[in-house]
PDB file of C-alpha atoms and ligand atoms in Angstrom:
ATOM      1  CA  MET V   1     105.255 233.156  94.222  1.00 78.00           C
ATOM      2  CA  THR V   2     108.098 230.622  94.104  1.00 90.00           C
ATOM      3  CA  ARG V   3     107.792 227.369  92.179  1.00 91.00           C
ATOM      4  CA  GLU V   4     108.135 225.482  95.463  1.00 94.00           C
ATOM      5  CA  ILE V   5     105.133 227.295  96.969  1.00 95.00           C
ATOM      6  CA  GLN V   6     103.114 226.757  93.788  1.00 95.00           C
ATOM      7  CA  GLU V   7     103.802 223.014  94.040  1.00 97.00           C
ATOM      8  CA  SER V   8     102.764 223.009  97.687  1.00 97.00           C
ATOM      9  CA  LEU V   9      99.526 224.785  96.772  1.00 97.00           C
ATOM     10  CA  ASN V  10      98.830 222.079  94.176  1.00 97.00           C
ATOM     11  CA  GLN V  11      99.457 219.412  96.825  1.00 98.00           C
ATOM     12  CA  ALA V  12      97.129 221.221  99.237  1.00 98.00           C
ATOM     13  CA  ALA V  13      94.441 221.267  96.530  1.00 98.00           C
ATOM     14  CA  ASP V  14      94.869 217.498  96.041  1.00 97.00           C
ATOM     15  CA  LEU V  15      94.695 216.780  99.787  1.00 98.00           C
ATOM     16  CA  LEU V  16      91.593 218.927 100.132  1.00 98.00           C
ATOM     17  CA  SER V  17      89.891 217.266  97.152  1.00 97.00           C
ATOM     18  CA  GLN V  18      90.561 213.818  98.615  1.00 97.00           C
ATOM     19  CA  ALA V  19      89.479 214.696 102.168  1.00 98.00           C
ATOM     20  CA  LYS V  20      86.079 213.602 103.413  1.00 98.00           C
ATOM     21  CA  ARG V  21      86.006 215.577 106.659  1.00 98.00           C
ATOM     22  CA  ALA V  22      88.308 218.592 106.291  1.00 98.00           C
ATOM     23  CA  ILE V  23      88.183 221.386 108.860  1.00 98.00           C
ATOM     24  CA  ALA V  24      90.066 224.663 109.265  1.00 98.00           C
ATOM     25  CA  PHE V  25      91.732 225.997 112.396  1.00 98.00           C
ATOM     26  CA  THR V  26      92.346 229.726 112.124  1.00 98.00           C
ATOM     27  CA  GLY V  27      94.136 232.457 114.036  1.00 97.00           C
ATOM     28  CA  ALA V  28      94.718 236.176 113.858  1.00 95.00           C
ATOM     29  CA  GLY V  29      96.916 235.819 110.728  1.00 96.00           C
ATOM     30  CA  ILE V  30      93.900 235.064 108.520  1.00 98.00           C
ATOM     31  CA  SER V  31      92.526 238.528 109.319  1.00 97.00           C
ATOM     32  CA  THR V  32      95.660 240.675 108.943  1.00 95.00           C
ATOM     33  CA  ALA V  33      94.798 241.203 105.246  1.00 97.00           C
ATOM     34  CA  SER V  34      91.495 242.660 106.493  1.00 97.00           C
ATOM     35  CA  GLY V  35      93.465 245.295 108.405  1.00 94.00           C
ATOM     36  CA  ILE V  36      93.334 243.687 111.880  1.00 93.00           C
ATOM     37  CA  PRO V  37      96.858 243.225 113.286  1.00 90.00           C
ATOM     38  CA  ASP V  38      97.729 239.923 114.948  1.00 88.00           C
ATOM     39  CA  PHE V  39      99.202 240.043 118.444  1.00 79.00           C
ATOM     40  CA  ARG V  40     102.665 238.778 117.795  1.00 71.00           C
ATOM     41  CA  SER V  41     103.770 240.632 114.686  1.00 67.00           C
ATOM     42  CA  PRO V  42     106.489 243.141 115.518  1.00 64.00           C
ATOM     43  CA  ASP V  43     105.479 246.806 115.210  1.00 66.00           C
ATOM     44  CA  CYS V  44     101.733 246.187 115.375  1.00 66.00           C
ATOM     45  CA  GLY V  45     101.750 248.103 118.627  1.00 63.00           C
ATOM     46  CA  LEU V  46      98.979 246.174 120.329  1.00 72.00           C
ATOM     47  CA  TRP V  47     101.183 244.736 123.029  1.00 72.00           C
ATOM     48  CA  ASN V  48     103.729 247.561 123.176  1.00 70.00           C
ATOM     49  CA  ASN V  49     103.843 249.069 126.684  1.00 70.00           C
ATOM     50  CA  VAL V  50     101.187 246.600 127.796  1.00 77.00           C
ATOM     51  CA  ASN V  51     101.455 243.613 130.089  1.00 80.00           C
ATOM     52  CA  PRO V  52      98.892 241.130 128.657  1.00 76.00           C
ATOM     53  CA  LEU V  53      98.335 239.510 132.033  1.00 78.00           C
ATOM     54  CA  ALA V  54      97.622 242.894 133.585  1.00 84.00           C
ATOM     55  CA  VAL V  55      95.325 244.261 130.902  1.00 88.00           C
ATOM     56  CA  ALA V  56      93.759 241.302 129.080  1.00 89.00           C
ATOM     57  CA  SER V  57      93.230 238.861 131.922  1.00 93.00           C
ATOM     58  CA  MET V  58      90.050 238.392 133.952  1.00 92.00           C
ATOM     59  CA  TYR V  59      91.952 239.424 137.076  1.00 92.00           C
ATOM     60  CA  GLY V  60      93.226 242.585 135.351  1.00 93.00           C
ATOM     61  CA  PHE V  61      89.778 243.314 133.958  1.00 95.00           C
ATOM     62  CA  ARG V  62      88.205 243.227 137.442  1.00 94.00           C
ATOM     63  CA  GLN V  63      91.012 245.344 138.902  1.00 93.00           C
ATOM     64  CA  ASN V  64      91.052 248.005 136.198  1.00 94.00           C
ATOM     65  CA  PRO V  65      88.334 247.735 133.514  1.00 96.00           C
ATOM     66  CA  GLN V  66      89.207 251.178 132.152  1.00 95.00           C
ATOM     67  CA  ALA V  67      92.743 249.969 131.247  1.00 93.00           C
ATOM     68  CA  PHE V  68      91.213 247.006 129.375  1.00 94.00           C
ATOM     69  CA  PHE V  69      88.767 249.204 127.472  1.00 94.00           C
ATOM     70  CA  ASP V  70      91.494 251.761 126.637  1.00 91.00           C
ATOM     71  CA  TRP V  71      93.612 248.939 125.231  1.00 89.00           C
ATOM     72  CA  ILE V  72      90.852 247.235 123.231  1.00 91.00           C
ATOM     73  CA  ARG V  73      89.366 250.457 121.848  1.00 90.00           C
ATOM     74  CA  PRO V  74      91.547 250.741 118.687  1.00 88.00           C
ATOM     75  CA  LEU V  75      91.253 246.980 118.062  1.00 89.00           C
ATOM     76  CA  ALA V  76      87.455 247.058 118.395  1.00 91.00           C
ATOM     77  CA  ARG V  77      87.266 249.935 115.931  1.00 91.00           C
ATOM     78  CA  LEU V  78      89.402 248.010 113.400  1.00 91.00           C
ATOM     79  CA  MET V  79      87.318 244.849 113.850  1.00 92.00           C
ATOM     80  CA  LEU V  80      83.993 246.572 113.322  1.00 91.00           C
ATOM     81  CA  ASP V  81      85.286 248.337 110.203  1.00 93.00           C
ATOM     82  CA  ALA V  82      86.970 245.213 108.762  1.00 97.00           C
ATOM     83  CA  LEU V  83      85.641 243.206 105.835  1.00 98.00           C
ATOM     84  CA  PRO V  84      86.350 239.535 105.128  1.00 98.00           C
ATOM     85  CA  ASN V  85      89.308 239.015 102.766  1.00 98.00           C
ATOM     86  CA  PRO V  86      89.835 236.380 100.013  1.00 98.00           C
ATOM     87  CA  ALA V  87      91.066 233.821 102.577  1.00 98.00           C
ATOM     88  CA  HIS V  88      87.781 234.044 104.532  1.00 98.00           C
ATOM     89  CA  TYR V  89      85.798 233.796 101.282  1.00 98.00           C
ATOM     90  CA  ALA V  90      87.752 230.716 100.132  1.00 98.00           C
ATOM     91  CA  LEU V  91      86.752 228.929 103.365  1.00 98.00           C
ATOM     92  CA  ALA V  92      83.115 230.004 102.909  1.00 98.00           C
ATOM     93  CA  GLU V  93      83.120 228.632  99.353  1.00 98.00           C
ATOM     94  CA  TRP V  94      84.559 225.310 100.519  1.00 98.00           C
ATOM     95  CA  GLU V  95      81.951 224.985 103.248  1.00 98.00           C
ATOM     96  CA  SER V  96      79.105 225.759 100.846  1.00 98.00           C
ATOM     97  CA  LYS V  97      80.411 223.054  98.479  1.00 97.00           C
ATOM     98  CA  GLY V  98      80.685 220.510 101.309  1.00 97.00           C
ATOM     99  CA  ILE V  99      84.490 220.391 101.030  1.00 97.00           C
ATOM    100  CA  LEU V 100      84.992 221.904 104.486  1.00 98.00           C
ATOM    101  CA  LYS V 101      82.953 220.706 107.468  1.00 98.00           C
ATOM    102  CA  GLY V 102      83.661 223.601 109.792  1.00 98.00           C
ATOM    103  CA  ILE V 103      86.054 226.209 111.163  1.00 98.00           C
ATOM    104  CA  ILE V 104      87.565 226.289 114.619  1.00 98.00           C
ATOM    105  CA  THR V 105      88.761 229.832 115.180  1.00 98.00           C
ATOM    106  CA  GLN V 106      90.661 231.713 117.847  1.00 97.00           C
ATOM    107  CA  ASN V 107      89.534 235.001 116.322  1.00 97.00           C
ATOM    108  CA  ILE V 108      86.964 237.261 117.901  1.00 96.00           C
ATOM    109  CA  ASP V 109      86.456 239.410 114.783  1.00 96.00           C
ATOM    110  CA  MET V 110      83.438 237.464 113.411  1.00 97.00           C
ATOM    111  CA  LEU V 111      84.825 237.638 109.862  1.00 98.00           C
ATOM    112  CA  HIS V 112      84.215 233.938 109.185  1.00 98.00           C
ATOM    113  CA  THR V 113      80.479 234.256 109.820  1.00 98.00           C
ATOM    114  CA  ARG V 114      80.417 237.523 107.892  1.00 98.00           C
ATOM    115  CA  ALA V 115      82.037 235.729 104.930  1.00 98.00           C
ATOM    116  CA  GLY V 116      79.184 233.189 105.029  1.00 98.00           C
ATOM    117  CA  ASN V 117      80.522 230.238 107.035  1.00 98.00           C
ATOM    118  CA  LYS V 118      77.846 228.559 109.145  1.00 98.00           C
ATOM    119  CA  ASN V 119      79.777 226.000 111.157  1.00 98.00           C
ATOM    120  CA  VAL V 120      82.161 228.204 113.123  1.00 98.00           C
ATOM    121  CA  TYR V 121      83.412 227.362 116.623  1.00 98.00           C
ATOM    122  CA  GLU V 122      84.576 230.619 118.197  1.00 98.00           C
ATOM    123  CA  LEU V 123      86.887 229.328 120.927  1.00 97.00           C
ATOM    124  CA  HIS V 124      87.850 232.764 122.228  1.00 96.00           C
ATOM    125  CA  GLY V 125      84.423 234.344 121.987  1.00 97.00           C
ATOM    126  CA  HIS V 126      83.251 237.231 119.825  1.00 95.00           C
ATOM    127  CA  LEU V 127      82.058 240.818 119.868  1.00 94.00           C
ATOM    128  CA  ARG V 128      78.375 240.104 119.188  1.00 95.00           C
ATOM    129  CA  GLU V 129      77.277 240.166 122.820  1.00 97.00           C
ATOM    130  CA  ALA V 130      78.472 241.431 126.163  1.00 97.00           C
ATOM    131  CA  THR V 131      77.704 240.259 129.705  1.00 97.00           C
ATOM    132  CA  CYS V 132      77.473 242.053 133.054  1.00 98.00           C
ATOM    133  CA  ILE V 133      80.181 240.585 135.301  1.00 95.00           C
ATOM    134  CA  HIS V 134      77.915 240.877 138.362  1.00 97.00           C
ATOM    135  CA  CYS V 135      74.319 239.926 137.419  1.00 98.00           C
ATOM    136  CA  PHE V 136      75.229 238.131 134.132  1.00 97.00           C
ATOM    137  CA  SER V 137      72.625 239.988 132.055  1.00 98.00           C
ATOM    138  CA  VAL V 138      73.501 239.647 128.384  1.00 98.00           C
ATOM    139  CA  TYR V 139      73.345 242.596 125.974  1.00 98.00           C
ATOM    140  CA  PRO V 140      73.895 242.991 122.219  1.00 97.00           C
ATOM    141  CA  ALA V 141      77.420 244.393 121.948  1.00 95.00           C
ATOM    142  CA  ALA V 142      77.004 246.688 118.915  1.00 92.00           C
ATOM    143  CA  PRO V 143      75.318 249.675 120.660  1.00 94.00           C
ATOM    144  CA  LEU V 144      77.631 249.353 123.674  1.00 94.00           C
ATOM    145  CA  ILE V 145      80.720 249.295 121.462  1.00 93.00           C
ATOM    146  CA  ALA V 146      79.479 252.227 119.373  1.00 92.00           C
ATOM    147  CA  GLN V 147      78.912 254.232 122.577  1.00 94.00           C
ATOM    148  CA  PHE V 148      82.260 253.357 124.054  1.00 91.00           C
ATOM    149  CA  LEU V 149      84.119 254.097 120.825  1.00 92.00           C
ATOM    150  CA  GLU V 150      82.604 257.555 121.045  1.00 93.00           C
ATOM    151  CA  ASP V 151      83.066 258.376 124.742  1.00 94.00           C
ATOM    152  CA  GLY V 152      85.747 255.883 125.878  1.00 92.00           C
ATOM    153  CA  LEU V 153      83.784 255.172 129.082  1.00 95.00           C
ATOM    154  CA  VAL V 154      83.513 251.697 130.618  1.00 96.00           C
ATOM    155  CA  PRO V 155      80.045 250.290 129.720  1.00 97.00           C
ATOM    156  CA  ARG V 156      77.828 249.756 132.785  1.00 97.00           C
ATOM    157  CA  CYS V 157      74.874 247.403 133.320  1.00 98.00           C
ATOM    158  CA  PRO V 158      71.537 249.285 133.306  1.00 97.00           C
ATOM    159  CA  LYS V 159      70.177 246.768 135.830  1.00 98.00           C
ATOM    160  CA  CYS V 160      72.889 246.678 138.492  1.00 98.00           C
ATOM    161  CA  GLY V 161      75.493 249.293 137.534  1.00 98.00           C
ATOM    162  CA  SER V 162      78.377 246.790 137.279  1.00 97.00           C
ATOM    163  CA  VAL V 163      80.861 246.612 134.440  1.00 97.00           C
ATOM    164  CA  ILE V 164      79.829 244.901 131.196  1.00 97.00           C
ATOM    165  CA  LYS V 165      82.439 242.709 129.497  1.00 97.00           C
ATOM    166  CA  PRO V 166      82.346 241.783 125.790  1.00 96.00           C
ATOM    167  CA  ASN V 167      81.896 238.020 125.346  1.00 96.00           C
ATOM    168  CA  LEU V 168      85.532 237.419 124.484  1.00 95.00           C
ATOM    169  CA  ILE V 169      87.731 235.110 126.499  1.00 96.00           C
ATOM    170  CA  LEU V 170      90.452 236.775 128.558  1.00 94.00           C
ATOM    171  CA  PHE V 171      93.623 235.137 129.859  1.00 90.00           C
ATOM    172  CA  GLY V 172      92.722 233.063 132.893  1.00 89.00           C
ATOM    173  CA  GLU V 173      89.147 232.415 131.741  1.00 93.00           C
ATOM    174  CA  GLN V 174      87.753 229.022 130.799  1.00 93.00           C
ATOM    175  CA  LEU V 175      86.991 228.525 127.108  1.00 95.00           C
ATOM    176  CA  PRO V 176      83.237 228.362 126.403  1.00 94.00           C
ATOM    177  CA  MET V 177      82.394 224.733 127.186  1.00 94.00           C
ATOM    178  CA  ARG V 178      79.883 224.075 124.390  1.00 94.00           C
ATOM    179  CA  GLU V 179      82.141 225.545 121.690  1.00 95.00           C
ATOM    180  CA  LEU V 180      85.152 223.672 123.043  1.00 97.00           C
ATOM    181  CA  MET V 181      83.325 220.330 123.116  1.00 97.00           C
ATOM    182  CA  ALA V 182      81.932 220.823 119.603  1.00 97.00           C
ATOM    183  CA  ALA V 183      85.366 221.877 118.305  1.00 98.00           C
ATOM    184  CA  LYS V 184      87.012 218.812 119.855  1.00 97.00           C
ATOM    185  CA  GLU V 185      84.350 216.574 118.335  1.00 97.00           C
ATOM    186  CA  ALA V 186      84.940 218.114 114.877  1.00 98.00           C
ATOM    187  CA  ALA V 187      88.702 217.688 115.342  1.00 98.00           C
ATOM    188  CA  ARG V 188      88.365 214.039 116.371  1.00 97.00           C
ATOM    189  CA  LYS V 189      86.323 213.284 113.246  1.00 98.00           C
ATOM    190  CA  ALA V 190      88.511 215.307 110.849  1.00 98.00           C
ATOM    191  CA  ASP V 191      90.744 213.662 108.271  1.00 98.00           C
ATOM    192  CA  LEU V 192      92.445 216.946 107.261  1.00 98.00           C
ATOM    193  CA  VAL V 193      93.093 220.160 109.207  1.00 98.00           C
ATOM    194  CA  LEU V 194      94.077 223.374 107.459  1.00 98.00           C
ATOM    195  CA  ILE V 195      95.838 225.514 110.077  1.00 98.00           C
ATOM    196  CA  ILE V 196      95.816 229.094 108.855  1.00 98.00           C
ATOM    197  CA  GLY V 197      97.471 232.182 110.357  1.00 97.00           C
ATOM    198  CA  SER V 198      98.174 230.972 113.863  1.00 96.00           C
ATOM    199  CA  SER V 199     101.407 230.966 115.833  1.00 93.00           C
ATOM    200  CA  LEU V 200      99.880 227.985 117.720  1.00 95.00           C
ATOM    201  CA  GLU V 201     101.219 229.461 120.938  1.00 91.00           C
ATOM    202  CA  VAL V 202      97.917 229.953 122.746  1.00 88.00           C
ATOM    203  CA  PHE V 203      96.986 226.903 124.803  1.00 87.00           C
ATOM    204  CA  PRO V 204      94.552 225.052 125.076  1.00 91.00           C
ATOM    205  CA  ALA V 205      93.272 226.110 121.623  1.00 93.00           C
ATOM    206  CA  SER V 206      96.509 224.966 119.953  1.00 93.00           C
ATOM    207  CA  ASP V 207      95.997 221.453 121.289  1.00 95.00           C
ATOM    208  CA  ILE V 208      92.884 220.956 119.145  1.00 97.00           C
ATOM    209  CA  PRO V 209      94.663 220.383 115.804  1.00 97.00           C
ATOM    210  CA  MET V 210      96.930 217.957 117.685  1.00 95.00           C
ATOM    211  CA  LEU V 211      93.851 216.020 118.767  1.00 97.00           C
ATOM    212  CA  ALA V 212      93.006 215.622 115.080  1.00 98.00           C
ATOM    213  CA  LEU V 213      96.582 214.585 114.311  1.00 97.00           C
ATOM    214  CA  ARG V 214      96.515 211.929 117.051  1.00 96.00           C
ATOM    215  CA  ASN V 215      93.322 210.574 115.451  1.00 97.00           C
ATOM    216  CA  GLY V 216      95.025 210.193 112.082  1.00 97.00           C
ATOM    217  CA  ALA V 217      94.222 213.511 110.369  1.00 98.00           C
ATOM    218  CA  LYS V 218      96.671 215.142 107.979  1.00 98.00           C
ATOM    219  CA  ILE V 219      97.781 218.673 108.815  1.00 98.00           C
ATOM    220  CA  ILE V 220      98.490 221.547 106.422  1.00 98.00           C
ATOM    221  CA  ILE V 221      99.946 224.731 107.937  1.00 98.00           C
ATOM    222  CA  ILE V 222      99.608 227.982 105.999  1.00 98.00           C
ATOM    223  CA  ASN V 223     101.419 230.716 107.894  1.00 97.00           C
ATOM    224  CA  LEU V 224     103.810 233.566 107.116  1.00 95.00           C
ATOM    225  CA  GLU V 225     106.417 232.274 109.557  1.00 94.00           C
ATOM    226  CA  SER V 226     107.396 228.908 110.954  1.00 96.00           C
ATOM    227  CA  THR V 227     105.639 227.465 114.012  1.00 96.00           C
ATOM    228  CA  ASN V 228     106.685 224.912 116.631  1.00 93.00           C
ATOM    229  CA  PHE V 229     104.307 222.422 115.013  1.00 96.00           C
ATOM    230  CA  ASP V 230     105.779 222.529 111.485  1.00 98.00           C
ATOM    231  CA  SER V 231     107.635 219.231 111.926  1.00 97.00           C
ATOM    232  CA  LEU V 232     104.296 217.469 112.631  1.00 97.00           C
ATOM    233  CA  ALA V 233     102.560 218.814 109.518  1.00 98.00           C
ATOM    234  CA  HIS V 234     102.223 216.939 106.224  1.00 97.00           C
ATOM    235  CA  LEU V 235     102.567 220.205 104.328  1.00 98.00           C
ATOM    236  CA  VAL V 236     103.842 223.635 105.420  1.00 98.00           C
ATOM    237  CA  ILE V 237     103.185 226.608 103.161  1.00 98.00           C
ATOM    238  CA  GLN V 238     104.880 229.843 104.202  1.00 97.00           C
ATOM    239  CA  ALA V 239     102.697 232.354 102.413  1.00 97.00           C
ATOM    240  CA  ASP V 240     100.091 235.059 102.854  1.00 97.00           C
ATOM    241  CA  ALA V 241      96.786 233.256 103.475  1.00 98.00           C
ATOM    242  CA  ALA V 242      94.841 235.864 101.484  1.00 98.00           C
ATOM    243  CA  VAL V 243      96.926 234.918  98.420  1.00 98.00           C
ATOM    244  CA  ALA V 244      97.452 231.194  99.074  1.00 98.00           C
ATOM    245  CA  LEU V 245      93.821 230.175  99.727  1.00 98.00           C
ATOM    246  CA  PRO V 246      92.371 231.651  96.504  1.00 98.00           C
ATOM    247  CA  GLN V 247      95.273 229.951  94.678  1.00 97.00           C
ATOM    248  CA  ILE V 248      94.232 226.599  96.164  1.00 98.00           C
ATOM    249  CA  VAL V 249      90.629 227.273  95.027  1.00 97.00           C
ATOM    250  CA  HIS V 250      92.034 227.945  91.550  1.00 96.00           C
ATOM    251  CA  CYS V 251      94.142 224.734  91.523  1.00 95.00           C
ATOM    252  CA  MET V 252      91.080 222.689  92.558  1.00 95.00           C
ATOM    253  CA  GLU V 253      89.038 224.188  89.712  1.00 92.00           C
ATOM    254  CA  LEU V 254      91.799 223.419  87.185  1.00 88.00           C
ATOM    255  CA  SER V 255      92.073 219.792  88.239  1.00 81.00           C
ATOM    256  CA  LYS V 256      88.318 219.089  87.948  1.00 76.00           C
TER     257      LYS V 256
HETATM  258  P1  NAD X   1      99.209 235.119 116.654  1.00 60.98           P
HETATM  259  O1  NAD X   1      99.232 236.632 116.622  1.00 60.98           O
HETATM  260  O2  NAD X   1      99.878 234.453 117.790  1.00 60.98           O
HETATM  261  O3  NAD X   1      99.874 234.543 115.339  1.00 60.98           O
HETATM  262  C1  NAD X   1      99.469 234.930 114.078  1.00 60.98           C
HETATM  263  C2  NAD X   1     100.306 234.190 113.061  1.00 60.98           C
HETATM  264  O4  NAD X   1      99.789 234.506 111.794  1.00 60.98           O
HETATM  265  C3  NAD X   1     101.769 234.580 113.104  1.00 60.98           C
HETATM  266  O5  NAD X   1     102.556 233.402 113.181  1.00 60.98           O
HETATM  267  C4  NAD X   1     101.975 235.303 111.748  1.00 60.98           C
HETATM  268  O6  NAD X   1     103.207 234.999 111.149  1.00 60.98           O
HETATM  269  C5  NAD X   1     100.849 234.748 110.904  1.00 60.98           C
HETATM  270  N1  NAD X   1     100.340 235.667 109.881  1.00 60.98           N
HETATM  271  C6  NAD X   1     100.158 237.015 109.973  1.00 60.98           C
HETATM  272  N2  NAD X   1      99.616 237.486 108.837  1.00 60.98           N
HETATM  273  C7  NAD X   1      99.458 236.417 108.005  1.00 60.98           C
HETATM  274  C8  NAD X   1      98.946 236.254 106.690  1.00 60.98           C
HETATM  275  N3  NAD X   1      98.501 237.309 105.974  1.00 60.98           N
HETATM  276  N4  NAD X   1      98.931 235.006 106.156  1.00 60.98           N
HETATM  277  C9  NAD X   1      99.391 233.941 106.853  1.00 60.98           C
HETATM  278  N5  NAD X   1      99.895 234.041 108.106  1.00 60.98           N
HETATM  279  C10 NAD X   1      99.909 235.257 108.680  1.00 60.98           C
HETATM  280  O7  NAD X   1      97.689 234.700 116.504  1.00 60.98           O
HETATM  281  P2  NAD X   1      96.903 233.503 117.181  1.00 60.98           P
HETATM  282  O8  NAD X   1      97.695 232.250 117.055  1.00 60.98           O
HETATM  283  O9  NAD X   1      95.545 233.584 116.625  1.00 60.98           O
HETATM  284  O10 NAD X   1      96.854 233.874 118.721  1.00 60.98           O
HETATM  285  C11 NAD X   1      96.505 235.197 119.077  1.00 60.98           C
HETATM  286  C12 NAD X   1      95.392 235.333 120.086  1.00 60.98           C
HETATM  287  O11 NAD X   1      94.947 236.679 119.992  1.00 60.98           O
HETATM  288  C13 NAD X   1      94.188 234.504 119.780  1.00 60.98           C
HETATM  289  O12 NAD X   1      93.792 233.963 120.979  1.00 60.98           O
HETATM  290  C14 NAD X   1      93.098 235.460 119.282  1.00 60.98           C
HETATM  291  O13 NAD X   1      91.927 235.280 120.050  1.00 60.98           O
HETATM  292  C15 NAD X   1      93.596 236.830 119.606  1.00 60.98           C
HETATM  293  N6  NAD X   1      93.539 237.796 118.475  1.00 60.98           N
HETATM  294  C16 NAD X   1      92.459 237.803 117.620  1.00 60.98           C
HETATM  295  C17 NAD X   1      92.432 238.681 116.549  1.00 60.98           C
HETATM  296  C18 NAD X   1      91.247 238.653 115.624  1.00 60.98           C
HETATM  297  O14 NAD X   1      90.152 238.272 116.043  1.00 60.98           O
HETATM  298  N7  NAD X   1      91.422 239.006 114.327  1.00 60.98           N
HETATM  299  C19 NAD X   1      93.481 239.587 116.331  1.00 60.98           C
HETATM  300  C20 NAD X   1      94.557 239.585 117.228  1.00 60.98           C
HETATM  301  C21 NAD X   1      94.574 238.652 118.289  1.00 60.98           C
HETATM  302 ZN1   ZN X   2      74.256 243.704 135.960  1.00 60.98          ZN
END
């Protein structure tokens, strides 16, 4: 770790200690250390030979659900096998100590709740439940996913025979209204936003930290590569979140 990054981590620890209403905004990069690839890293393979709008959009899902399930199958397996990493646990510790008020996440992997965070706004849904696209019956997702990981067949609704979709948000779908409203409210009240592991390229989620910024919050970006929002941040730390966050915990303990 360079001296410059170490200094930035110390500054992040100071900002977090001074904040009254800090929140985190997380993306796929916080979970790569748990073995789940993000979408934009080269060589991860998730988008190779796939047109996202064809396979991961609501329109594409209705046209060809099998293509969607074939694409998500390896990702679902990785997500169910994954464990929270030190970055998730750092956020859980901060929430339990009252330092962090909540997490707005774009991730569907449920690792924040599994690490122990209570106040999590899952803007892009999750894999806990699944819904029939015809009669809207809701089912627990775990048995459906286990079955489909085994046989690769599109899950069907026992009541009406239509396709069942996991409760994750596809391109072209509205974000879940209650989560979105609650996330915006948390952002408006925040005085510090830790943006962790997000390219900030997926709209409208990426607008939420900007809402906080417009209301006077300070922004810290912790990401492996630069983002289009770096110039707006008070602090940019280009580092692995699974290393940087425990380091910030450590700095805060030292300065007590
Ligand atoms: P993204 O793939 O667009 O960007 C991830 C960013 O994280 C990249 O800029 C990358 O440099 C950075 N990164 C990767 N590993 C890192 C690490 N160890 N430490 C710090 N930074 C790291 O992700 P996004 O902005 O979240 O947008 C992707 C969309 O895909 C989201 O809507 C999300 O729902 C979905 N997605 C979710 C998961 C998941 O649930 N884990 C995984 C893949 C994609
Ligand atoms: Zn049904």
